[in-house]
Amino acid sequence: AGKILPKLGSNHTIIKLHKNQGYGGNQKVCYRYAIEHGYDCAVLLHGDGQYAPELVTKFPSFLEDKCVDVVLGSRMKDKVCALRGNMPWYKFCGNIFLTLLQNMLSKQKISEYHTGYRAYRTDFLKRIPFELNSDDFHFDTDILLQAFHMDAKIFEFAIPTFYGDEICRVPLFKYAHNVISTTLSYRMQKLGLMVSLKFPHSANKVYRDKTDDSNSTHAHAIKDLNSICGRAGKKVLDIGCGTGFLEKKIKHLNLQYKGLDKKIPKIPTKSFQQFDLENEKWEIDISEYDCVLLLDVIEHLSDPERFLIEMRNQMKQFKTTKILISTANIGFVLVRMNLLFGQFNYADRGILDITHKRLFTKSSFKKLLVETGYEVKKIHGIGIPFKTLGKGWFFGALSKLSGLMARFYPSLFAFQFYAQIKPKMTTYQLIGYSSELNNGSDRPNLHAVNS
């Protein structure tokens, strides 16, 4: 390149690295250079002579004309052309197999993941953490998966290829293993079962409506709300209402529903109050409500003990509100098995949700409730919400089996714990009620309350 480029013109820059950064590492340097120096796009062209360099100008024009973020020059859109270009059979078949597998895992329809001729808008490169990608040959897969994750627009067009007598430097089996592993990790994150900094801000993309899944806290809460709030007009406070799926499901009950959360729900609610449970002082009187929902909330608090005590101490009416509360089971069998093999992998949802700050077993969950002044009316285990992962009889059967096992041995097989609790009367409530019984006497008759 140092000899050829000067002959073609002066409008070029050669970046010489003092240490080989690897295939992916070299791309990182070039993309960072393109971003910092105000280029509109960056084109990758392998220097092994397999690709026609005269097509390089087509990539920027496609980025502009098609209004896309990524352009891929695909050898496999015309597979006959690839064979005419002397692509070895083992590479031809391997390319097809890996691409098929990657499309299945990523839910995409790309004709080729492994082309060495591609272009990216620098605006797209700014939005992804490409510097966290591999320095090895599967960097190209990492960056495509990031494009999928960011819902980037991708365009492919067919290109010719030519294979001469050059020596392949890619360790094929290692490359195939790395490509499959990173694509599988991406799929696991899309399901909410793993988390990687390569694919940021994905938590909002994995939470779905779970109200129709029998193995979900929302389904159990809806069932209990039907019995607790049997008639219209009853008041319900949903602490940590999230996206608002629950209110949508219970509209037929005609309840006086109020949602409470740090973020405004995507689904509009009739009554909502923005509130930061972690940092704002609790001043709401829950005794004004017939039922309070505290579903999958306490694990997100750094001090759930303080919150539960403050919530109870704010009660002013001589009334005990029913509370429906749930949390994840850190003693779940799969978590225990992973720990046995030294694994503790955070995810975007589930038991090891990366936003969880406190984790509980059945006994520690019950101890938390009792010690903060609540009476546990019932507590039981809930199975894995398999129906959020897929539809059909298979996931339905898995859901039923998991539910039965969670009821049989909740400490080990429950994915979550769900409880119906009641706050005990506080001394403030007892004294206040006693004063009312004695018509405002300075000496309250506490015996009147206990009789």
Short mmCIF file of C-alpha atoms in Angstrom, two decimals:
data_model
loop_
_atom_site.label_atom_id
_atom_site.label_comp_id
_atom_site.label_asym_id
_atom_site.label_seq_id
_atom_site.Cartn_x
_atom_site.Cartn_y
_atom_site.Cartn_z
CA ALA A 1 0.00 0.00 0.00
CA GLY A 2 2.89 2.34 0.82
CA LYS A 3 4.14 2.03 -2.79
CA ILE A 4 0.85 1.85 -4.69
CA LEU A 5 -1.19 4.66 -3.07
CA PRO A 6 1.26 7.50 -3.90
CA LYS A 7 0.91 6.59 -7.58
CA LEU A 8 -2.87 6.96 -7.41
CA GLY A 9 -2.87 10.45 -5.91
CA SER A 10 -2.09 12.50 -2.83
CA ASN A 11 -5.51 12.24 -1.20
CA HIS A 12 -4.71 9.38 1.14
CA THR A 13 -3.44 8.72 4.66
CA ILE A 14 -1.54 5.66 5.82
CA ILE A 15 -1.81 4.82 9.53
CA LYS A 16 1.16 2.80 10.67
CA LEU A 17 0.71 0.91 13.95
CA HIS A 18 3.76 -0.01 15.98
CA LYS A 19 2.08 -3.21 17.17
CA ASN A 20 -0.27 -5.55 15.32
CA GLN A 21 -3.73 -5.00 16.78
CA GLY A 22 -5.29 -8.01 15.11
CA TYR A 23 -7.97 -8.06 12.41
CA GLY A 24 -10.64 -6.46 14.57
CA GLY A 25 -8.23 -4.17 16.39
CA ASN A 26 -7.04 -2.64 13.12
CA GLN A 27 -10.64 -1.88 12.12
CA LYS A 28 -11.25 -0.18 15.47
CA VAL A 29 -8.37 2.22 14.83
CA CYS A 30 -9.62 3.05 11.33
CA TYR A 31 -13.22 3.61 12.42
CA ARG A 32 -12.13 5.83 15.29
CA TYR A 33 -9.97 7.81 12.85
CA ALA A 34 -12.94 8.19 10.47
CA ILE A 35 -15.19 9.43 13.29
CA GLU A 36 -12.66 11.88 14.73
CA HIS A 37 -11.79 13.35 11.32
CA GLY A 38 -15.36 13.94 10.18
CA TYR A 39 -15.73 11.30 7.46
CA ASP A 40 -19.24 10.39 6.37
CA CYS A 41 -18.56 6.68 6.00
CA ALA A 42 -15.89 4.00 6.27
CA VAL A 43 -15.41 1.21 3.71
CA LEU A 44 -13.73 -2.09 4.59
CA LEU A 45 -11.93 -3.83 1.73
CA HIS A 46 -9.89 -6.95 2.39
CA GLY A 47 -6.42 -6.71 0.87
CA ASP A 48 -6.21 -10.34 -0.27
CA GLY A 49 -7.29 -9.67 -3.86
CA GLN A 50 -10.62 -11.56 -3.55
CA TYR A 51 -12.74 -8.43 -4.06
CA ALA A 52 -12.93 -5.98 -6.95
CA PRO A 53 -11.48 -2.65 -5.68
CA GLU A 54 -13.18 -0.68 -8.46
CA LEU A 55 -16.53 -1.25 -6.69
CA VAL A 56 -15.45 0.74 -3.65
CA THR A 57 -17.24 3.90 -4.83
CA LYS A 58 -20.55 2.05 -4.99
CA PHE A 59 -20.69 1.65 -1.20
CA PRO A 60 -20.96 5.37 -0.30
CA SER A 61 -23.53 5.87 -3.07
CA PHE A 62 -25.67 2.99 -1.74
CA LEU A 63 -25.44 4.39 1.81
CA GLU A 64 -26.80 7.68 0.49
CA ASP A 65 -29.31 6.47 -2.10
CA LYS A 66 -30.81 3.68 0.01
CA CYS A 67 -30.74 5.73 3.26
CA VAL A 68 -29.14 2.86 5.17
CA ASP A 69 -26.50 2.54 7.90
CA VAL A 70 -24.66 -0.54 6.62
CA VAL A 71 -23.91 -1.79 3.10
CA LEU A 72 -22.68 -5.35 2.57
CA GLY A 73 -21.07 -6.59 -0.62
CA SER A 74 -22.32 -10.17 -0.68
CA ARG A 75 -20.62 -13.02 -2.52
CA MET A 76 -23.53 -15.33 -1.68
CA LYS A 77 -26.42 -13.44 -3.26
CA ASP A 78 -25.26 -15.10 -6.48
CA LYS A 79 -23.82 -18.41 -5.30
CA VAL A 80 -22.99 -19.58 -8.83
CA CYS A 81 -20.84 -16.49 -9.29
CA ALA A 82 -18.95 -17.34 -6.09
CA LEU A 83 -18.12 -20.81 -7.42
CA ARG A 84 -17.07 -19.32 -10.77
CA GLY A 85 -14.66 -17.15 -8.82
CA ASN A 86 -12.98 -20.38 -7.60
CA MET A 87 -14.29 -20.14 -4.04
CA PRO A 88 -13.18 -23.43 -2.42
CA TRP A 89 -16.00 -25.86 -1.71
CA TYR A 90 -15.22 -26.08 2.00
CA LYS A 91 -15.46 -22.26 2.30
CA PHE A 92 -18.58 -22.17 0.14
CA CYS A 93 -20.40 -24.77 2.27
CA GLY A 94 -19.05 -23.36 5.52
CA ASN A 95 -20.23 -19.87 4.61
CA ILE A 96 -23.74 -21.12 3.80
CA PHE A 97 -23.95 -23.21 7.00
CA LEU A 98 -22.71 -20.45 9.33
CA THR A 99 -24.92 -17.82 7.71
CA LEU A 100 -27.98 -20.08 7.98
CA LEU A 101 -27.26 -20.77 11.66
CA GLN A 102 -26.61 -17.11 12.41
CA ASN A 103 -29.84 -16.07 10.68
CA MET A 104 -31.77 -18.58 12.79
CA LEU A 105 -30.22 -17.29 16.01
CA SER A 106 -30.45 -13.59 15.19
CA LYS A 107 -33.85 -13.77 13.45
CA GLN A 108 -32.44 -12.04 10.36
CA LYS A 109 -32.26 -12.75 6.62
CA ILE A 110 -28.74 -11.72 5.63
CA SER A 111 -27.27 -13.54 2.63
CA GLU A 112 -23.72 -13.43 4.02
CA TYR A 113 -22.23 -12.50 7.40
CA HIS A 114 -18.60 -13.07 6.42
CA THR A 115 -17.92 -10.70 3.56
CA GLY A 116 -14.76 -8.64 3.66
CA TYR A 117 -16.30 -5.86 1.59
CA ARG A 118 -18.65 -3.60 3.52
CA ALA A 119 -19.31 0.02 4.54
CA TYR A 120 -20.68 1.80 7.61
CA ARG A 121 -21.96 5.30 8.17
CA THR A 122 -19.86 7.04 10.80
CA ASP A 123 -23.11 8.19 12.45
CA PHE A 124 -23.89 4.51 12.97
CA LEU A 125 -20.38 3.80 14.30
CA LYS A 126 -20.83 6.59 16.86
CA ARG A 127 -23.92 4.84 18.24
CA ILE A 128 -22.31 1.46 18.91
CA PRO A 129 -19.50 0.46 21.30
CA PHE A 130 -17.40 -1.15 18.54
CA GLU A 131 -14.24 -0.79 20.61
CA LEU A 132 -15.63 -3.49 22.96
CA ASN A 133 -15.78 -5.96 20.08
CA SER A 134 -13.28 -8.73 19.47
CA ASP A 135 -9.82 -7.97 18.11
CA ASP A 136 -10.03 -11.26 16.23
CA PHE A 137 -11.65 -12.19 12.91
CA HIS A 138 -15.19 -12.39 14.31
CA PHE A 139 -15.18 -8.60 14.79
CA ASP A 140 -17.29 -8.45 11.61
CA THR A 141 -19.95 -10.62 13.24
CA ASP A 142 -19.91 -8.49 16.41
CA ILE A 143 -20.54 -5.29 14.49
CA LEU A 144 -23.36 -6.82 12.44
CA LEU A 145 -25.05 -8.04 15.62
CA GLN A 146 -24.74 -4.53 17.02
CA ALA A 147 -26.42 -3.25 13.88
CA PHE A 148 -29.32 -5.67 14.45
CA HIS A 149 -29.50 -4.62 18.09
CA MET A 150 -29.71 -0.94 17.17
CA ASP A 151 -32.30 -1.65 14.44
CA ALA A 152 -29.89 -0.23 11.88
CA LYS A 153 -30.89 -0.35 8.22
CA ILE A 154 -28.82 -2.78 6.14
CA PHE A 155 -28.54 -3.14 2.36
CA GLU A 156 -26.82 -5.96 0.45
CA PHE A 157 -25.79 -6.14 -3.17
CA ALA A 158 -24.11 -8.90 -5.13
CA ILE A 159 -20.39 -8.68 -5.81
CA PRO A 160 -18.00 -10.92 -7.76
CA THR A 161 -15.10 -12.65 -6.07
CA PHE A 162 -11.84 -14.23 -7.18
CA TYR A 163 -9.73 -16.79 -5.33
CA GLY A 164 -6.13 -17.18 -6.42
CA ASP A 165 -3.27 -18.97 -4.73
CA GLU A 166 -3.21 -16.75 -1.64
CA ILE A 167 -2.81 -18.43 1.77
CA CYS A 168 -5.79 -18.21 4.15
CA ARG A 169 -4.74 -16.80 7.54
CA VAL A 170 -8.08 -17.41 9.24
CA PRO A 171 -8.14 -20.42 11.62
CA LEU A 172 -11.41 -21.83 10.31
CA PHE A 173 -12.56 -23.99 13.24
CA LYS A 174 -11.68 -21.32 15.79
CA TYR A 175 -13.42 -18.72 13.66
CA ALA A 176 -16.57 -20.85 13.34
CA HIS A 177 -16.62 -21.44 17.11
CA ASN A 178 -16.22 -17.72 17.87
CA VAL A 179 -18.88 -16.71 15.35
CA ILE A 180 -21.43 -19.16 16.75
CA SER A 181 -20.59 -18.25 20.36
CA THR A 182 -20.98 -14.51 19.90
CA THR A 183 -24.21 -14.95 17.90
CA LEU A 184 -25.61 -17.27 20.57
CA SER A 185 -24.71 -14.71 23.25
CA TYR A 186 -26.59 -12.08 21.27
CA ARG A 187 -29.63 -14.36 21.04
CA MET A 188 -29.49 -15.03 24.78
CA GLN A 189 -29.43 -11.31 25.46
CA LYS A 190 -32.42 -10.76 23.17
CA LEU A 191 -34.25 -13.32 25.30
CA GLY A 192 -33.12 -11.48 28.43
CA LEU A 193 -31.04 -14.42 29.68
CA MET A 194 -27.62 -12.78 29.44
CA VAL A 195 -26.16 -9.29 29.30
CA SER A 196 -23.17 -7.90 27.44
CA LEU A 197 -21.83 -4.37 27.17
CA LYS A 198 -21.57 -4.92 23.42
CA PHE A 199 -25.35 -4.60 23.19
CA PRO A 200 -26.28 -1.72 25.52
CA HIS A 201 -29.69 -0.42 26.58
CA SER A 202 -31.48 -3.66 25.77
CA ALA A 203 -33.50 -3.95 28.99
CA ASN A 204 -36.39 -1.97 27.49
CA LYS A 205 -36.54 -4.41 24.57
CA VAL A 206 -37.01 -7.61 26.56
CA TYR A 207 -39.87 -6.80 28.93
CA ARG A 208 -43.11 -8.11 27.51
CA ASP A 209 -46.72 -8.48 28.53
CA LYS A 210 -46.81 -11.44 30.94
CA THR A 211 -50.42 -11.12 32.09
CA ASP A 212 -51.54 -14.16 30.05
CA ASP A 213 -48.78 -16.43 31.36
CA SER A 214 -49.95 -18.50 34.35
CA ASN A 215 -46.36 -18.53 35.60
CA SER A 216 -46.16 -14.79 36.07
CA THR A 217 -46.68 -12.50 39.02
CA HIS A 218 -49.08 -10.39 36.95
CA ALA A 219 -51.37 -13.36 36.27
CA HIS A 220 -51.45 -14.24 39.99
CA ALA A 221 -52.12 -10.61 40.92
CA ILE A 222 -55.02 -10.37 38.45
CA LYS A 223 -56.57 -13.49 39.96
CA ASP A 224 -56.26 -12.12 43.51
CA LEU A 225 -57.53 -8.68 42.49
CA ASN A 226 -60.71 -10.31 41.20
CA SER A 227 -61.36 -11.80 44.64
CA ILE A 228 -60.08 -8.90 46.78
CA CYS A 229 -61.73 -6.14 44.74
CA GLY A 230 -64.93 -7.90 43.82
CA ARG A 231 -66.88 -4.75 43.12
CA ALA A 232 -66.23 -1.59 41.14
CA GLY A 233 -64.80 1.46 42.83
CA LYS A 234 -62.18 -0.30 44.94
CA LYS A 235 -58.86 1.54 45.09
CA VAL A 236 -55.63 -0.08 43.89
CA LEU A 237 -52.09 1.32 44.13
CA ASP A 238 -49.58 -0.30 41.75
CA ILE A 239 -46.08 0.50 43.03
CA GLY A 240 -43.56 -0.01 40.22
CA CYS A 241 -46.25 -0.25 37.53
CA GLY A 242 -43.64 -0.41 34.74
CA THR A 243 -44.97 -0.37 31.19
CA GLY A 244 -48.63 -0.41 32.23
CA PHE A 245 -49.64 -3.87 30.97
CA LEU A 246 -51.44 -4.74 34.22
CA GLU A 247 -53.84 -1.80 34.23
CA LYS A 248 -54.77 -2.57 30.64
CA LYS A 249 -55.70 -6.11 31.69
CA ILE A 250 -57.85 -5.16 34.72
CA LYS A 251 -59.83 -2.32 33.13
CA HIS A 252 -62.96 -4.48 33.15
CA LEU A 253 -62.93 -4.44 36.98
CA ASN A 254 -63.57 -0.67 36.99
CA LEU A 255 -61.13 -0.10 39.82
CA GLN A 256 -59.75 3.25 40.95
CA TYR A 257 -56.24 2.39 39.76
CA LYS A 258 -53.15 4.49 40.39
CA GLY A 259 -49.70 3.67 39.01
CA LEU A 260 -46.42 4.66 40.61
CA ASP A 261 -43.03 4.41 38.93
CA LYS A 262 -39.79 6.24 38.21
CA LYS A 263 -40.48 6.25 34.47
CA ILE A 264 -43.68 7.18 32.69
CA PRO A 265 -45.43 4.04 31.35
CA LYS A 266 -45.52 3.44 27.61
CA ILE A 267 -49.21 2.54 27.90
CA PRO A 268 -51.12 5.63 29.16
CA THR A 269 -52.74 5.24 32.60
CA LYS A 270 -55.77 7.03 34.04
CA SER A 271 -53.86 7.97 37.17
CA PHE A 272 -50.07 7.98 37.45
CA GLN A 273 -47.51 9.54 39.76
CA GLN A 274 -43.85 9.68 38.88
CA PHE A 275 -41.90 8.62 41.94
CA ASP A 276 -38.34 7.41 42.63
CA LEU A 277 -38.67 4.68 45.27
CA GLU A 278 -34.93 4.59 45.82
CA ASN A 279 -34.28 8.28 46.45
CA GLU A 280 -37.56 10.01 47.41
CA LYS A 281 -39.08 9.90 50.87
CA TRP A 282 -42.21 7.78 51.08
CA GLU A 283 -45.24 9.84 52.18
CA ILE A 284 -48.17 7.95 50.66
CA ASP A 285 -50.78 6.49 53.00
CA ILE A 286 -51.43 2.98 51.70
CA SER A 287 -54.32 2.53 54.17
CA GLU A 288 -56.37 4.67 51.75
CA TYR A 289 -56.24 1.77 49.27
CA ASP A 290 -58.00 -1.58 49.27
CA CYS A 291 -55.06 -3.33 47.64
CA VAL A 292 -51.42 -2.46 47.01
CA LEU A 293 -49.30 -4.17 44.35
CA LEU A 294 -45.57 -4.49 44.95
CA LEU A 295 -44.65 -6.85 42.14
CA ASP A 296 -40.96 -7.45 41.34
CA VAL A 297 -39.94 -4.23 43.09
CA ILE A 298 -38.03 -4.89 46.32
CA GLU A 299 -35.11 -6.58 44.54
CA HIS A 300 -34.45 -3.25 42.77
CA LEU A 301 -34.06 -1.37 46.08
CA SER A 302 -30.76 -1.12 47.93
CA ASP A 303 -32.63 -0.91 51.27
CA PRO A 304 -36.00 -2.68 50.99
CA GLU A 305 -36.19 -2.94 54.79
CA ARG A 306 -36.29 0.84 55.15
CA PHE A 307 -38.87 1.16 52.39
CA LEU A 308 -41.22 -1.45 53.86
CA ILE A 309 -40.99 0.12 57.32
CA GLU A 310 -41.62 3.64 55.99
CA MET A 311 -44.56 2.42 53.92
CA ARG A 312 -46.11 0.83 57.00
CA ASN A 313 -45.45 3.84 59.27
CA GLN A 314 -47.26 6.20 56.88
CA MET A 315 -50.58 4.40 57.44
CA LYS A 316 -53.02 6.71 59.25
CA GLN A 317 -56.43 5.04 58.95
CA PHE A 318 -57.48 2.22 61.27
CA LYS A 319 -57.39 -0.26 58.43
CA THR A 320 -55.00 -2.91 57.16
CA THR A 321 -54.55 -2.96 53.41
CA LYS A 322 -53.93 -6.19 51.52
CA ILE A 323 -50.56 -6.17 49.74
CA LEU A 324 -49.55 -8.46 46.86
CA ILE A 325 -45.77 -8.73 46.70
CA SER A 326 -43.30 -10.82 44.71
CA THR A 327 -39.57 -11.26 44.22
CA ALA A 328 -37.11 -13.52 42.38
CA ASN A 329 -35.72 -16.70 43.94
CA ILE A 330 -31.93 -16.64 44.11
CA GLY A 331 -32.06 -20.24 45.31
CA PHE A 332 -33.53 -21.43 41.99
CA VAL A 333 -32.05 -24.74 40.85
CA LEU A 334 -30.34 -23.36 37.72
CA VAL A 335 -28.68 -20.56 39.68
CA ARG A 336 -27.38 -23.15 42.17
CA MET A 337 -26.05 -25.31 39.34
CA ASN A 338 -24.29 -22.36 37.75
CA LEU A 339 -22.70 -21.46 41.06
CA LEU A 340 -21.47 -25.04 41.37
CA PHE A 341 -19.50 -24.51 38.16
CA GLY A 342 -18.37 -21.00 39.11
CA GLN A 343 -20.89 -19.12 36.94
CA PHE A 344 -22.90 -16.07 38.06
CA ASN A 345 -24.07 -14.41 34.85
CA TYR A 346 -26.17 -11.27 35.01
CA ALA A 347 -28.89 -10.70 32.42
CA ASP A 348 -31.35 -8.07 31.24
CA ARG A 349 -34.22 -9.76 33.03
CA GLY A 350 -34.91 -12.76 35.22
CA ILE A 351 -33.42 -13.69 38.57
CA LEU A 352 -30.01 -12.18 37.83
CA ASP A 353 -31.37 -9.01 36.24
CA ILE A 354 -28.43 -6.61 36.18
CA THR A 355 -30.58 -3.95 37.90
CA HIS A 356 -31.30 -6.18 40.92
CA LYS A 357 -29.63 -4.95 44.10
CA ARG A 358 -31.01 -7.41 46.68
CA LEU A 359 -31.70 -11.10 46.20
CA PHE A 360 -33.76 -13.45 48.36
CA THR A 361 -34.43 -17.10 49.10
CA LYS A 362 -37.84 -18.14 50.42
CA SER A 363 -36.72 -17.99 54.05
CA SER A 364 -34.95 -14.62 53.71
CA PHE A 365 -37.95 -13.18 51.84
CA LYS A 366 -40.31 -14.28 54.60
CA LYS A 367 -37.90 -13.00 57.27
CA LEU A 368 -37.78 -9.60 55.54
CA LEU A 369 -41.57 -9.30 55.62
CA VAL A 370 -41.99 -10.46 59.23
CA GLU A 371 -39.20 -8.29 60.65
CA THR A 372 -40.51 -5.14 58.93
CA GLY A 373 -43.95 -5.64 60.49
CA TYR A 374 -46.04 -7.59 58.01
CA GLU A 375 -48.22 -10.63 58.48
CA VAL A 376 -47.71 -13.23 55.76
CA LYS A 377 -51.13 -14.62 54.83
CA LYS A 378 -49.86 -16.93 52.09
CA ILE A 379 -46.69 -17.44 50.10
CA HIS A 380 -45.99 -19.81 47.25
CA GLY A 381 -43.59 -20.41 44.40
CA ILE A 382 -44.15 -19.52 40.74
CA GLY A 383 -42.55 -21.43 37.88
CA ILE A 384 -40.59 -20.14 34.88
CA PRO A 385 -42.71 -17.94 32.54
CA PHE A 386 -41.89 -20.07 29.50
CA LYS A 387 -44.72 -18.56 27.46
CA THR A 388 -42.83 -15.28 27.25
CA LEU A 389 -40.08 -17.17 25.38
CA GLY A 390 -42.37 -18.74 22.79
CA LYS A 391 -45.85 -19.93 21.90
CA GLY A 392 -47.29 -23.37 21.22
CA TRP A 393 -47.85 -26.61 23.10
CA PHE A 394 -44.17 -27.16 23.89
CA PHE A 395 -43.74 -23.94 25.87
CA GLY A 396 -47.18 -24.46 27.40
CA ALA A 397 -46.19 -27.93 28.64
CA LEU A 398 -42.92 -26.61 30.04
CA SER A 399 -44.82 -23.84 31.82
CA LYS A 400 -47.24 -26.28 33.48
CA LEU A 401 -44.43 -28.62 34.55
CA SER A 402 -42.42 -25.75 35.98
CA GLY A 403 -45.47 -24.46 37.85
CA LEU A 404 -46.11 -27.87 39.45
CA MET A 405 -42.48 -28.23 40.52
CA ALA A 406 -42.50 -24.70 41.98
CA ARG A 407 -45.53 -25.55 44.12
CA PHE A 408 -44.04 -28.90 45.19
CA TYR A 409 -40.60 -27.60 46.24
CA PRO A 410 -40.59 -23.77 46.01
CA SER A 411 -37.19 -23.19 47.63
CA LEU A 412 -35.51 -25.09 44.80
CA PHE A 413 -37.82 -24.95 41.78
CA ALA A 414 -39.64 -21.62 42.15
CA PHE A 415 -38.50 -18.96 39.72
CA GLN A 416 -40.23 -16.33 41.87
CA PHE A 417 -42.06 -16.09 45.18
CA TYR A 418 -45.48 -14.51 45.41
CA ALA A 419 -47.09 -13.56 48.71
CA GLN A 420 -50.24 -11.95 50.06
CA ILE A 421 -49.40 -9.93 53.17
CA LYS A 422 -51.02 -7.46 55.57
CA PRO A 423 -49.20 -4.71 57.49
CA LYS A 424 -49.60 -4.94 61.24
CA MET A 425 -51.16 -1.98 63.02
CA THR A 426 -48.58 0.62 63.96
CA THR A 427 -48.51 2.27 67.37
CA TYR A 428 -49.53 5.53 65.66
CA GLN A 429 -52.69 3.90 64.31
CA LEU A 430 -53.55 2.28 67.63
CA ILE A 431 -53.10 5.48 69.61
CA GLY A 432 -55.02 7.53 67.05
CA TYR A 433 -57.92 5.11 67.01
CA SER A 434 -57.94 4.90 70.80
CA SER A 435 -58.13 8.69 71.00
CA GLU A 436 -61.17 8.67 68.72
CA LEU A 437 -62.89 6.07 70.90
CA ASN A 438 -62.33 8.25 73.94
CA ASN A 439 -63.63 11.36 72.14
CA GLY A 440 -60.26 13.01 72.06
CA SER A 441 -59.28 12.17 75.65
CA ASP A 442 -55.64 12.76 76.54
CA ARG A 443 -55.54 9.27 78.04
CA PRO A 444 -56.39 6.84 75.22
CA ASN A 445 -58.06 3.60 76.23
CA LEU A 446 -55.89 1.03 74.41
CA HIS A 447 -57.95 -1.77 75.99
CA ALA A 448 -60.89 -0.67 73.83
CA VAL A 449 -58.86 -1.51 70.74
CA ASN A 450 -57.86 -4.96 71.91
CA SER A 451 -61.31 -5.99 73.08
#
